[in-house]
PDB file of C-alpha atoms in Angstrom:
ATOM      1  CA  MET A   1      45.181  -8.647   7.933  1.00  0.00           C
ATOM      2  CA  TRP A   2      42.415  -6.880   5.991  1.00  0.00           C
ATOM      3  CA  TYR A   3      39.921  -4.537   7.613  1.00  0.00           C
ATOM      4  CA  THR A   4      37.423  -1.766   7.178  1.00  0.00           C
ATOM      5  CA  ALA A   5      37.536   0.012  10.522  1.00  0.00           C
ATOM      6  CA  PRO A   6      35.635  -0.134  12.782  1.00  0.00           C
ATOM      7  CA  TYR A   7      33.287  -2.656  11.196  1.00  0.00           C
ATOM      8  CA  VAL A   8      35.173  -5.812  10.310  1.00  0.00           C
ATOM      9  CA  GLY A   9      38.608  -7.370  10.141  1.00  0.00           C
ATOM     10  CA  LEU A  10      39.902 -10.504   8.439  1.00  0.00           C
ATOM     11  CA  TRP A  11      42.824 -12.122  10.222  1.00  0.00           C
ATOM     12  CA  ALA A  12      45.194 -14.855   9.100  1.00  0.00           C
ATOM     13  CA  VAL A  13      46.243 -17.216  11.883  1.00  0.00           C
ATOM     14  CA  GLU A  14      49.501 -19.030  11.313  1.00  0.00           C
ATOM     15  CA  ASN A  15      49.427 -22.800  11.192  1.00  0.00           C
ATOM     16  CA  PRO A  16      51.535 -23.976  14.178  1.00  0.00           C
ATOM     17  CA  GLU A  17      52.296 -27.224  12.344  1.00  0.00           C
ATOM     18  CA  ASP A  18      53.482 -25.353   9.241  1.00  0.00           C
ATOM     19  CA  PRO A  19      55.023 -22.025  10.331  1.00  0.00           C
ATOM     20  CA  GLY A  20      54.823 -19.279   7.760  1.00  0.00           C
ATOM     21  CA  PHE A  21      51.542 -20.549   6.337  1.00  0.00           C
ATOM     22  CA  VAL A  22      47.959 -19.695   7.222  1.00  0.00           C
ATOM     23  CA  GLY A  23      46.061 -22.336   9.193  1.00  0.00           C
ATOM     24  CA  HIS A  24      42.808 -20.487   9.826  1.00  0.00           C
ATOM     25  CA  TRP A  25      41.005 -17.328   8.829  1.00  0.00           C
ATOM     26  CA  ILE A  26      39.193 -15.279  11.466  1.00  0.00           C
ATOM     27  CA  LEU A  27      36.505 -12.736  10.608  1.00  0.00           C
ATOM     28  CA  ALA A  28      35.431 -10.453  13.421  1.00  0.00           C
ATOM     29  CA  GLY A  29      33.416  -7.296  13.767  1.00  0.00           C
ATOM     30  CA  ASP A  30      33.198  -4.519  16.320  1.00  0.00           C
ATOM     31  CA  SER A  31      32.547  -6.095  19.714  1.00  0.00           C
ATOM     32  CA  THR A  32      32.171  -2.829  21.648  1.00  0.00           C
ATOM     33  CA  GLY A  33      28.420  -2.684  21.118  1.00  0.00           C
ATOM     34  CA  ALA A  34      28.730   0.608  19.232  1.00  0.00           C
ATOM     35  CA  GLN A  35      27.511  -0.938  15.973  1.00  0.00           C
ATOM     36  CA  PRO A  36      23.776  -1.677  15.815  1.00  0.00           C
ATOM     37  CA  GLN A  37      24.320  -4.809  13.650  1.00  0.00           C
ATOM     38  CA  PRO A  38      27.884  -5.937  14.231  1.00  0.00           C
ATOM     39  CA  VAL A  39      29.557  -8.433  11.950  1.00  0.00           C
ATOM     40  CA  PRO A  40      29.705 -11.704  13.906  1.00  0.00           C
ATOM     41  CA  PHE A  41      32.849 -13.577  14.865  1.00  0.00           C
ATOM     42  CA  ASP A  42      33.541 -16.544  12.602  1.00  0.00           C
ATOM     43  CA  HIS A  43      36.435 -18.776  11.564  1.00  0.00           C
ATOM     44  CA  LEU A  44      37.320 -21.126   8.723  1.00  0.00           C
ATOM     45  CA  SER A  45      40.141 -23.520   8.036  1.00  0.00           C
ATOM     46  CA  ALA A  46      42.568 -22.116   5.485  1.00  0.00           C
ATOM     47  CA  THR A  47      42.646 -25.464   3.677  1.00  0.00           C
ATOM     48  CA  ASP A  48      41.862 -24.652   0.028  1.00  0.00           C
ATOM     49  CA  LEU A  49      41.663 -20.930   0.928  1.00  0.00           C
ATOM     50  CA  PRO A  50      45.207 -19.671   0.381  1.00  0.00           C
ATOM     51  CA  GLU A  51      44.371 -16.010  -0.218  1.00  0.00           C
ATOM     52  CA  PRO A  52      42.388 -13.558   1.911  1.00  0.00           C
ATOM     53  CA  CYS A  53      39.918 -12.844  -0.914  1.00  0.00           C
ATOM     54  CA  ASP A  54      39.246 -16.607  -1.116  1.00  0.00           C
ATOM     55  CA  ALA A  55      38.505 -16.645   2.606  1.00  0.00           C
ATOM     56  CA  MET A  56      36.187 -13.629   2.323  1.00  0.00           C
ATOM     57  CA  ALA A  57      34.262 -15.358  -0.485  1.00  0.00           C
ATOM     58  CA  ALA A  58      34.048 -18.563   1.584  1.00  0.00           C
ATOM     59  CA  PHE A  59      32.628 -16.652   4.563  1.00  0.00           C
ATOM     60  CA  ALA A  60      30.055 -15.084   2.215  1.00  0.00           C
ATOM     61  CA  ARG A  61      29.001 -18.509   0.896  1.00  0.00           C
ATOM     62  CA  LYS A  62      28.807 -19.968   4.406  1.00  0.00           C
ATOM     63  CA  TRP A  63      26.734 -17.064   5.701  1.00  0.00           C
ATOM     64  CA  THR A  64      24.387 -17.196   2.705  1.00  0.00           C
ATOM     65  CA  THR A  65      23.734 -20.873   3.440  1.00  0.00           C
ATOM     66  CA  LEU A  66      23.228 -20.228   7.169  1.00  0.00           C
ATOM     67  CA  ALA A  67      20.871 -17.318   6.472  1.00  0.00           C
ATOM     68  CA  ALA A  68      18.781 -19.495   4.159  1.00  0.00           C
ATOM     69  CA  ALA A  69      18.536 -22.183   6.848  1.00  0.00           C
ATOM     70  CA  ALA A  70      17.641 -19.605   9.510  1.00  0.00           C
ATOM     71  CA  ASN A  71      14.873 -18.326   7.231  1.00  0.00           C
ATOM     72  CA  LYS A  72      13.433 -21.854   7.424  1.00  0.00           C
ATOM     73  CA  GLY A  73      13.635 -21.785  11.242  1.00  0.00           C
ATOM     74  CA  ILE A  74      16.807 -23.852  11.542  1.00  0.00           C
ATOM     75  CA  ALA A  75      19.061 -22.579  14.342  1.00  0.00           C
ATOM     76  CA  TRP A  76      22.825 -22.924  14.166  1.00  0.00           C
ATOM     77  CA  GLN A  77      24.944 -23.370  17.279  1.00  0.00           C
ATOM     78  CA  GLY A  78      28.314 -23.200  15.522  1.00  0.00           C
ATOM     79  CA  SER A  79      30.116 -20.101  14.392  1.00  0.00           C
ATOM     80  CA  PRO A  80      28.602 -17.632  13.855  1.00  0.00           C
ATOM     81  CA  GLU A  81      25.891 -18.356  16.372  1.00  0.00           C
ATOM     82  CA  LEU A  82      22.372 -18.091  14.994  1.00  0.00           C
ATOM     83  CA  SER A  83      19.773 -18.321  17.724  1.00  0.00           C
ATOM     84  CA  GLY A  84      17.011 -16.131  19.100  1.00  0.00           C
ATOM     85  CA  ASP A  85      14.992 -14.227  16.508  1.00  0.00           C
ATOM     86  CA  LEU A  86      16.052 -16.319  13.526  1.00  0.00           C
ATOM     87  CA  ALA A  87      14.185 -14.211  10.956  1.00  0.00           C
ATOM     88  CA  ALA A  88      16.010 -11.058  12.057  1.00  0.00           C
ATOM     89  CA  LYS A  89      19.356 -12.854  12.300  1.00  0.00           C
ATOM     90  CA  ALA A  90      18.845 -14.389   8.842  1.00  0.00           C
ATOM     91  CA  LYS A  91      18.098 -11.007   7.304  1.00  0.00           C
ATOM     92  CA  GLN A  92      21.153  -9.418   8.911  1.00  0.00           C
ATOM     93  CA  LEU A  93      23.477 -12.305   8.053  1.00  0.00           C
ATOM     94  CA  SER A  94      22.210 -12.380   4.465  1.00  0.00           C
ATOM     95  CA  ARG A  95      22.951  -8.651   4.015  1.00  0.00           C
ATOM     96  CA  GLN A  96      26.384  -9.088   5.547  1.00  0.00           C
ATOM     97  CA  ALA A  97      27.085 -12.082   3.295  1.00  0.00           C
ATOM     98  CA  GLN A  98      26.212  -9.969   0.255  1.00  0.00           C
ATOM     99  CA  LEU A  99      28.663  -7.299   1.396  1.00  0.00           C
ATOM    100  CA  LEU A 100      31.411  -9.873   1.994  1.00  0.00           C
ATOM    101  CA  ALA A 101      30.818 -11.279  -1.497  1.00  0.00           C
ATOM    102  CA  LEU A 102      31.116  -7.786  -3.003  1.00  0.00           C
ATOM    103  CA  TRP A 103      34.369  -7.190  -1.149  1.00  0.00           C
ATOM    104  CA  ALA A 104      35.732 -10.607  -2.167  1.00  0.00           C
ATOM    105  CA  ALA A 105      34.983  -9.877  -5.829  1.00  0.00           C
ATOM    106  CA  ASP A 106      36.585  -6.401  -5.797  1.00  0.00           C
ATOM    107  CA  ASP A 107      40.113  -7.031  -7.090  1.00  0.00           C
ATOM    108  CA  GLU A 108      41.230  -3.514  -6.142  1.00  0.00           C
ATOM    109  CA  LEU A 109      40.764  -4.366  -2.445  1.00  0.00           C
ATOM    110  CA  TRP A 110      43.197  -7.259  -2.733  1.00  0.00           C
ATOM    111  CA  ASP A 111      45.958  -5.782  -4.873  1.00  0.00           C
ATOM    112  CA  VAL A 112      49.259  -5.967  -3.056  1.00  0.00           C
ATOM    113  CA  ASP A 113      52.038  -3.841  -4.507  1.00  0.00           C
TER     114      ASP A 113
END
């Protein structure tokens, strides 16, 4: 697990078909309502994403793409959900994607001694 409390956590979910290995990555933010712009819940398959920093970068790429689509008025019903005020959601998701990309690129955050 990787986190920056209380804003976001990245969770590895074990693959039940291959115990000991990651099957999915879960990214989730504060769901208490205390944060004015919480990081949304999202998930990705761990296929081709063996390390947590790889997963963080993949979430950033996904969210950048979704934000660009939302800016064009295209809603998304998958994860994370993008509906309602798409312009506002796109702006928020784009900022969050930039932050995820910065975290993914910061090698010091991922050093394991």
